[in-house]
Tab-separated table of C-alpha atoms and ligand atoms in Angstrom:
chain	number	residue	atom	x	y	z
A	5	UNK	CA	23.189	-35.315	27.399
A	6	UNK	CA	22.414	-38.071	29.883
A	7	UNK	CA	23.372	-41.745	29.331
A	8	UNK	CA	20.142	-42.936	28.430
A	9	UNK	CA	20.100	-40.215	25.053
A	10	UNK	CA	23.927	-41.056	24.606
A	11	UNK	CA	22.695	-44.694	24.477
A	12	UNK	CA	19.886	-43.738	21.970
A	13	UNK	CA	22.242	-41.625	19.465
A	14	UNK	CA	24.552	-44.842	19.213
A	15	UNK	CA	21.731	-46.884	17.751
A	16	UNK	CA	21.154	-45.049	14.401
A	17	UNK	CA	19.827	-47.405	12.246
A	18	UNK	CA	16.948	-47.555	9.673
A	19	UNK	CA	13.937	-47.273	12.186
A	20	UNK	CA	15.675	-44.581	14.755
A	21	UNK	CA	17.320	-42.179	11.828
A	22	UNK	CA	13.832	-40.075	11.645
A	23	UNK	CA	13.679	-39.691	15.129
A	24	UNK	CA	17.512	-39.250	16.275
A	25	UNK	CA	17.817	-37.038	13.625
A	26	UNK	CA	15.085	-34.609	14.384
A	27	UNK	CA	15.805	-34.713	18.087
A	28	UNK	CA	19.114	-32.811	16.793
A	29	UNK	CA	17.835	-30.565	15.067
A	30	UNK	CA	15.484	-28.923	17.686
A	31	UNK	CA	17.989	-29.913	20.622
A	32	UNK	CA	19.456	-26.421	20.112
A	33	UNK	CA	17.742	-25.017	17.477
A	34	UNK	CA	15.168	-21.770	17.930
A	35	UNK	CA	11.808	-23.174	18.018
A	36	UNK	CA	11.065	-21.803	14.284
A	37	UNK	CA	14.215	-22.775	12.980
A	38	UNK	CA	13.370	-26.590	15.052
A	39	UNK	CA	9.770	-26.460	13.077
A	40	UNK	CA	11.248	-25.143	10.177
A	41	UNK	CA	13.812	-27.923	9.564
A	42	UNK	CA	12.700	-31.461	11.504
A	43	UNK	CA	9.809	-30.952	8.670
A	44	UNK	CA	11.701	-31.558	5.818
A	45	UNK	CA	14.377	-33.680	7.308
A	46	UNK	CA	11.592	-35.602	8.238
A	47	UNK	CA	9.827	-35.575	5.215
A	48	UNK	CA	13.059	-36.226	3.513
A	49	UNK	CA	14.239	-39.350	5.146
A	50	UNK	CA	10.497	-40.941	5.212
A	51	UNK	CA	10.323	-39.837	1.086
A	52	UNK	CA	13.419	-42.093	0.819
A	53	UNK	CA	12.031	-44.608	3.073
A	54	UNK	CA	9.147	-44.499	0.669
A	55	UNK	CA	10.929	-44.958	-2.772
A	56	UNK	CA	13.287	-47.250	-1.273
A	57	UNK	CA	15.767	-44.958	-2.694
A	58	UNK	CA	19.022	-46.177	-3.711
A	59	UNK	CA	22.219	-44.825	-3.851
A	60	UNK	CA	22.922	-43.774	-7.184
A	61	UNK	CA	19.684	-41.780	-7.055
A	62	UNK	CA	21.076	-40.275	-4.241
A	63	UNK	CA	24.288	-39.524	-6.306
A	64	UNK	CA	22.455	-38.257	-9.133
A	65	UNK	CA	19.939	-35.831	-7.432
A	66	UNK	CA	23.345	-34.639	-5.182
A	67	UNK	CA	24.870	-34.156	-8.984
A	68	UNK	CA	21.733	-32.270	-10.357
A	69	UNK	CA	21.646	-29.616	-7.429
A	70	UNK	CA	25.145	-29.001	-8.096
A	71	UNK	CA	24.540	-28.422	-11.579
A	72	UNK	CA	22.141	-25.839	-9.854
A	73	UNK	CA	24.188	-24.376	-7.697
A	74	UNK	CA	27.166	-23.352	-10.785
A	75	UNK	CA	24.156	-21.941	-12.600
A	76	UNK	CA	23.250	-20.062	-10.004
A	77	UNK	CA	24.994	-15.976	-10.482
A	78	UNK	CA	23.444	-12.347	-10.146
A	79	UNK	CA	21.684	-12.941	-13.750
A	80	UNK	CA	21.051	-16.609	-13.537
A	81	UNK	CA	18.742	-18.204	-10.664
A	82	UNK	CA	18.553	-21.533	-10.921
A	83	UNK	CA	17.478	-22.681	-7.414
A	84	UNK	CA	14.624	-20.460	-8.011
A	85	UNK	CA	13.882	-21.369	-11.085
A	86	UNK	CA	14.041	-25.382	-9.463
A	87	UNK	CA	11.492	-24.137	-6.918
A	88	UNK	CA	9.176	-22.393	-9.579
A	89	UNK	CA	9.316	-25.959	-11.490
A	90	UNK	CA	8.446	-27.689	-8.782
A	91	UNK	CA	5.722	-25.530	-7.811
A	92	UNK	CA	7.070	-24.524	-4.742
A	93	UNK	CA	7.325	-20.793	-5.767
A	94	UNK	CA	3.747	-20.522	-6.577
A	95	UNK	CA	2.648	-22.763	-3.000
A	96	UNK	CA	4.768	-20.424	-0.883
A	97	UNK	CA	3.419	-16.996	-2.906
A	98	UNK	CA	-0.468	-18.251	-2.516
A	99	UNK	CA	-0.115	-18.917	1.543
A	100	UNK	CA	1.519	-15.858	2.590
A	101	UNK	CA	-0.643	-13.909	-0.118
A	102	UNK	CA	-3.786	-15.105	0.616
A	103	UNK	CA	-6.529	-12.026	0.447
A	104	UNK	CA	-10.102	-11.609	0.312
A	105	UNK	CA	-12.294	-12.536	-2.522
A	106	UNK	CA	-12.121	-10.006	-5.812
A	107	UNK	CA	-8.547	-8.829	-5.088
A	108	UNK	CA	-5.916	-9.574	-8.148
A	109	UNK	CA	-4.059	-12.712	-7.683
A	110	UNK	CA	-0.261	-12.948	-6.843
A	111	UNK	CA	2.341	-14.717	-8.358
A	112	UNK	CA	5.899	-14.734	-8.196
A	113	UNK	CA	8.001	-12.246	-9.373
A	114	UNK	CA	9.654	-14.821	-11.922
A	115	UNK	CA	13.455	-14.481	-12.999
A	116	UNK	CA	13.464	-10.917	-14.882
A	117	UNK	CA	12.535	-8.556	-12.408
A	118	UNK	CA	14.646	-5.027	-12.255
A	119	UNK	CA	14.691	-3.116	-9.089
A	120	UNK	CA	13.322	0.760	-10.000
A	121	UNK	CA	12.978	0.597	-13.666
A	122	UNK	CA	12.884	3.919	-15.604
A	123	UNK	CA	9.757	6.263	-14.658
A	124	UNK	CA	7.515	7.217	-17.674
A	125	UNK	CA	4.632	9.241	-17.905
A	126	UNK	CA	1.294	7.757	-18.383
A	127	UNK	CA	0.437	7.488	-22.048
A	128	UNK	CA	4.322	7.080	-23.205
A	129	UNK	CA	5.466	4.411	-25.574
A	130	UNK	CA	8.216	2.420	-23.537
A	131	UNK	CA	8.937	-0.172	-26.103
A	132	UNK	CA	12.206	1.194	-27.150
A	133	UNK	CA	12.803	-0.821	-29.600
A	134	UNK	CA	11.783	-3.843	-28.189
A	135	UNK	CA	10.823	-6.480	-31.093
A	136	UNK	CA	7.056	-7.269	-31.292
A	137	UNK	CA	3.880	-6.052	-32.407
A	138	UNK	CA	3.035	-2.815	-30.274
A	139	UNK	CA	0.391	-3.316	-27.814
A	140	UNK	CA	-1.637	-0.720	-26.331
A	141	UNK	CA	-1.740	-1.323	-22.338
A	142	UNK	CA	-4.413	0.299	-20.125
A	143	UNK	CA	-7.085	-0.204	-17.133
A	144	UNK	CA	-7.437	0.647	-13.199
A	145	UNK	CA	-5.963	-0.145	-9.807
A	146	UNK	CA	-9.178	-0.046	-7.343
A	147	UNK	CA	-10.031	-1.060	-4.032
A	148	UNK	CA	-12.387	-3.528	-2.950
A	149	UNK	CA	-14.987	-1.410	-2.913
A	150	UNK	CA	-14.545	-0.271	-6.388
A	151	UNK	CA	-12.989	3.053	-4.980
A	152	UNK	CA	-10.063	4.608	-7.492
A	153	UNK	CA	-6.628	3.861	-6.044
A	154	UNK	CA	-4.509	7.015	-7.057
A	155	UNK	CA	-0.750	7.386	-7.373
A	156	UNK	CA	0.091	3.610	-7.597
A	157	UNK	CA	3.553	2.862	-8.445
A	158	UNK	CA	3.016	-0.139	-11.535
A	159	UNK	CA	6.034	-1.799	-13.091
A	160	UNK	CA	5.550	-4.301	-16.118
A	161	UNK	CA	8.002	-6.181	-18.042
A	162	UNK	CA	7.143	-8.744	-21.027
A	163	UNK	CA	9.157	-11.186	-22.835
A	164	UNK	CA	9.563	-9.740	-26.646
A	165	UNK	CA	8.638	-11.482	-29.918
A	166	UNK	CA	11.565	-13.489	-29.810
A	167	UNK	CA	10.909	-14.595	-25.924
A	168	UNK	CA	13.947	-12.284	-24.570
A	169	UNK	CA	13.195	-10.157	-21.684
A	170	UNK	CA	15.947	-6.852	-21.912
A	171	UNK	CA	18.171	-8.516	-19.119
A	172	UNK	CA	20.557	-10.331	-19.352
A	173	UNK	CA	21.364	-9.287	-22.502
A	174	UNK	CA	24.403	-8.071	-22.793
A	175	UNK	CA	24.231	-6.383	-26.386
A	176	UNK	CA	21.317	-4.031	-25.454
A	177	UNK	CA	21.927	-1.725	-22.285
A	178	UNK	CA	18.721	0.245	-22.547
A	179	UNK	CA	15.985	-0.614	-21.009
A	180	UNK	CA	13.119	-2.583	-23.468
A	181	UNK	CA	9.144	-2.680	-22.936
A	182	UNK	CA	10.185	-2.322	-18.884
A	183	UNK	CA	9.126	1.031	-16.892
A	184	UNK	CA	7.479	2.318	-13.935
A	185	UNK	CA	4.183	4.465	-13.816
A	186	UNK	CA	2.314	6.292	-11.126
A	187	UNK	CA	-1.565	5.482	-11.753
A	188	UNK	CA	-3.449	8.620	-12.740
A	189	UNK	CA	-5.563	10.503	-10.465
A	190	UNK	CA	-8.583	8.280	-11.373
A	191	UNK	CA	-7.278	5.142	-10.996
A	192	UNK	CA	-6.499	4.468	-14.653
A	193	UNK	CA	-2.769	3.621	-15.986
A	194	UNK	CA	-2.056	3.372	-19.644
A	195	UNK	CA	0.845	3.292	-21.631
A	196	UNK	CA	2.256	1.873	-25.064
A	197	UNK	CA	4.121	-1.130	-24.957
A	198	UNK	CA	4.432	-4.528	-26.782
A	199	UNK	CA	2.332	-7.638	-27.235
A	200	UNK	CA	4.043	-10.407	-24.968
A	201	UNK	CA	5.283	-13.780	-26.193
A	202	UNK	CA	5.573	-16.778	-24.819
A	203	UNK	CA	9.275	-17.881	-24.081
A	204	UNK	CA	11.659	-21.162	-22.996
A	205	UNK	CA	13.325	-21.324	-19.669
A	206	UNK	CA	17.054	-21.522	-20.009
A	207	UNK	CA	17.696	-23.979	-22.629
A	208	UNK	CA	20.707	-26.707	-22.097
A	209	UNK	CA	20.179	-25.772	-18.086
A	210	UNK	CA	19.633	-28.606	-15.389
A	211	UNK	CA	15.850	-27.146	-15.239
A	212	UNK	CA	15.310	-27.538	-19.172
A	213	UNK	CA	16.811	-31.037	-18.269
A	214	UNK	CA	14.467	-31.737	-15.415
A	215	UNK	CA	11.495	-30.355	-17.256
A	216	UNK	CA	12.984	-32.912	-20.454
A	217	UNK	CA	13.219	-35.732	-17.903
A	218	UNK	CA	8.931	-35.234	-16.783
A	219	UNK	CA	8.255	-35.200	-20.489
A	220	UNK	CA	7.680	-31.632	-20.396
A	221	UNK	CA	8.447	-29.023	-22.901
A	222	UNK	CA	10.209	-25.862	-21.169
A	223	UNK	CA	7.936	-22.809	-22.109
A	224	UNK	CA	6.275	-20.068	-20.257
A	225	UNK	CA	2.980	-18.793	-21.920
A	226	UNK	CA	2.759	-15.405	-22.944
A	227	UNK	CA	2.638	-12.545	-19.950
A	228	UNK	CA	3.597	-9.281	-18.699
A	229	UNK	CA	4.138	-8.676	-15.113
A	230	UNK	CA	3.327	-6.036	-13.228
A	231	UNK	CA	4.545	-4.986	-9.817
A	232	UNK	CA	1.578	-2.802	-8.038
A	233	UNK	CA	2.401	-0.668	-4.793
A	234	UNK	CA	0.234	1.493	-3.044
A	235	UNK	CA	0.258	3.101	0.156
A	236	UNK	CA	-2.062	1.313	2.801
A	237	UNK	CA	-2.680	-1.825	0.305
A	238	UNK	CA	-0.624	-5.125	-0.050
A	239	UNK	CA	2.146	-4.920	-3.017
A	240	UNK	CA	1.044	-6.848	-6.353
A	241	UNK	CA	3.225	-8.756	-7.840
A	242	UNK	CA	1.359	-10.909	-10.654
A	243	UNK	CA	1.123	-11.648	-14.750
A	244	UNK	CA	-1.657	-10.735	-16.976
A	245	UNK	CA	-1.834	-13.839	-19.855
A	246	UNK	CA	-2.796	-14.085	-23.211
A	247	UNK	CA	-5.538	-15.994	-23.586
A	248	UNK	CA	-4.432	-17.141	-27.086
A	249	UNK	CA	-1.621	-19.241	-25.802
A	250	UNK	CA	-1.266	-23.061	-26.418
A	251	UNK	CA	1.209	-23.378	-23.523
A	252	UNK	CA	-1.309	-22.057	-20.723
A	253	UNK	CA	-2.327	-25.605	-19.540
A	254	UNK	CA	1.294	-26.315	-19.182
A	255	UNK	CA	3.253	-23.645	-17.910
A	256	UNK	CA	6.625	-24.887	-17.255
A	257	UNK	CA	6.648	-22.876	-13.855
A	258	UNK	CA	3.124	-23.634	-13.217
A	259	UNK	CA	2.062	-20.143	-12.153
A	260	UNK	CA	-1.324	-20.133	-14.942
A	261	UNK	CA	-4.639	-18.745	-12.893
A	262	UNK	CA	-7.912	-18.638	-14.828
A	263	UNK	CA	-8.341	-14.480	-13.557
A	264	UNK	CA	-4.994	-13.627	-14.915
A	265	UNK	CA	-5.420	-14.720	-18.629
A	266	UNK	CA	-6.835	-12.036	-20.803
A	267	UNK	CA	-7.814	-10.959	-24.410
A	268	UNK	CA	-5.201	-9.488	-26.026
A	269	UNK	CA	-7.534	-7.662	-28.836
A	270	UNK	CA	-5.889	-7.889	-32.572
A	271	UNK	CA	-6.522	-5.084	-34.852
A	272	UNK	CA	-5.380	-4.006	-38.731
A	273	UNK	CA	-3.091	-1.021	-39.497
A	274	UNK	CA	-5.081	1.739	-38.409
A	275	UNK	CA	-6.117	4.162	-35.606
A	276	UNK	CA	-5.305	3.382	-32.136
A	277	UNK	CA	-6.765	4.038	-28.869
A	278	UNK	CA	-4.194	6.620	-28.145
A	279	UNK	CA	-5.373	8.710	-31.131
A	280	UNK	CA	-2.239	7.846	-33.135
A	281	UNK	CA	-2.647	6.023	-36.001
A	282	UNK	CA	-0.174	2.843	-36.429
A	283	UNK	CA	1.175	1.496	-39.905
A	284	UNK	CA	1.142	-2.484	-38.456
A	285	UNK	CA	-1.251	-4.143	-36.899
A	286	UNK	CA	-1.458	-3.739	-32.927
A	287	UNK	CA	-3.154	-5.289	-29.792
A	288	UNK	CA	-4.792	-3.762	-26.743
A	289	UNK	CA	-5.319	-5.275	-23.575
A	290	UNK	CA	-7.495	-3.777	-20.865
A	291	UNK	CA	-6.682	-4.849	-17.571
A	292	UNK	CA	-8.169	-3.988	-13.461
A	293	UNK	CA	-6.262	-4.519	-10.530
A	294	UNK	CA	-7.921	-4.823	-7.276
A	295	UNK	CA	-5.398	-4.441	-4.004
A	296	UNK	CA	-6.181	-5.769	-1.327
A	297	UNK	CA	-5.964	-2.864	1.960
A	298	UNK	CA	-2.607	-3.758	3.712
A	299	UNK	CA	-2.648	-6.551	6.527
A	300	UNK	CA	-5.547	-7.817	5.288
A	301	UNK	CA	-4.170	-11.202	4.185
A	302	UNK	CA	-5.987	-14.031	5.346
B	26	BEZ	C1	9.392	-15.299	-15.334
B	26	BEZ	O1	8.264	-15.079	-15.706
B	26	BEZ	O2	10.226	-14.415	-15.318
B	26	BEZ	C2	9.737	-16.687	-14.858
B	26	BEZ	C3	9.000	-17.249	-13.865
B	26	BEZ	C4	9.308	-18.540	-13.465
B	26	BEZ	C5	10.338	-19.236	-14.071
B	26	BEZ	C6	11.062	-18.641	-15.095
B	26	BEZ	C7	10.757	-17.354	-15.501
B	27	FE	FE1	8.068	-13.804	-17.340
């Protein structure tokens, strides 16, 4: 460093901080890593400059991410569940997802995901004793072009009547409502499952705090996921909705898009659309997915 820069990095003080700081970062820093990180330091210390933000709120947003961090284990993600609050989850998804028009919108995975859940054949009931009204699932993975996809790989997972998902639960070890399918020949999947409910983050967590603090209430609307991969198209991750639920204007991970929310069809006791006939009364939901070829974000 020559004098003149020594000089310059002894003179931190409210007006040089942005600038000294930043030069740091990308003195040795790979150029993405530089980009990557003067941003928010940036952004950062001219947010602060812009609040005129005081010490104790310093203190107390340095207390609330560690309150983050010791919630944070292999079944509990809080830092992602602070960036799906904050809406970061969704921003980053929709920029490095972004496809051509009529392809399925993404969204994020979301906290409940299970790496290769158990293969079932199309048609099967895969509730397993999962608590909720039994749904009737079905529809098509196509192309752009309205082509059949054939031998997509679909996984889906809802919440259950009482807004659990099957993990983490430690009393049940089998899998609930969650499975993998390979699309039919014609496109079509279908398969037996349950109607989703709408559930609360983590109660007593620093996000159910956060979301308290906004004067928001902590629920998710009603969804399934489903996880689409195909060969030569882009990998779906995304929800389907029900379009009956109150909380879908305010999603406490903001992740609600109008295409995704669907009618979950109530019917009596009575035959179903698999032939069987069911003592309760069920739901269908009908459902296309359009992939989007592979590379072809834009
Ligand atoms: C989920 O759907 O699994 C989820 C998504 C965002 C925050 C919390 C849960
Ligand atoms: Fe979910």
């Amino acid at each position: 460093m020559d004098q003149c820069a020594a000089i310059e990095c002894l003179d931190v003080v409210e007006f040089t901080v942005i600038d000294i700081v930043n030069q740091r970062i990308s003195a040795k820093a790979s150029e993405r890593l530089a980009e990557v990180m003067t941003s928010p330091a940036c952004n950062l210390l001219n947010f602060a400059r812009e609040v005129k933000l005081t010490k104790s709120e310093v203190t107390c947003g340095i207390q609330s991410l560690k309150q983050v961090g010791w919630r944070c284990d292999d079944r509990c993600q809080e830092f992602i569940l602070r960036s799906d609050i904050l809406g970061l989850s969704t921003l980053v998804t929709a920029q490095n997802t972004r496809k051509p028009d009529g392809c399925s919108e993404s969204t994020v995975l979301g906290l409940f995901h299970v790496e290769s859940p158990a293969l079932y054949a199309l048609g099967d009931d895969i509730a397993n004793g999962a608590l909720a009204e039994p749904c009737h699932i079905s529809g098509a993975v196509r192309r752009l072009d309205g082509e059949p996809i054939s031998g997509a790989r679909i996984d889906v997972w809802p919440a259950d009547e009482e807004g659990l998902y099957d993990v983490p639960h430690d009393s049940k070890s089998d899998a609930l409502a969650r499975a993998t399918f390979i699309a039919g020949p014609n496109e079509d999947y279908c398969f037996r499952s349950i109607v989703a409910s709408p559930y609360s983050i983590p109660h007593q967590g620093p996000g159910d705090r956060l979301l308290g603090a906004f004067g928001r209430h902590s629920w998710r609307p009603a969804h399934i996921h489903f996880l689409i991969e195909a060969v030569g198209y882009e990998p779906l991750i995304t929800h389907v909705f029900r379009d009956d639920d109150s909380y879908l204007p305010s999603d406490a991970a903001s992740v609600v898009c109008r295409p995704l929310i669907a009618n979950w069809v109530r019917y009596p006791a009575g035959p179903t659309p698999d032939g069987s006939v069911s003592a309760t009364s069920f739901c269908t939901l009908n459902f296309d997915f359009v992939l989007a070829p592979a590379a072809a974000q834009v």
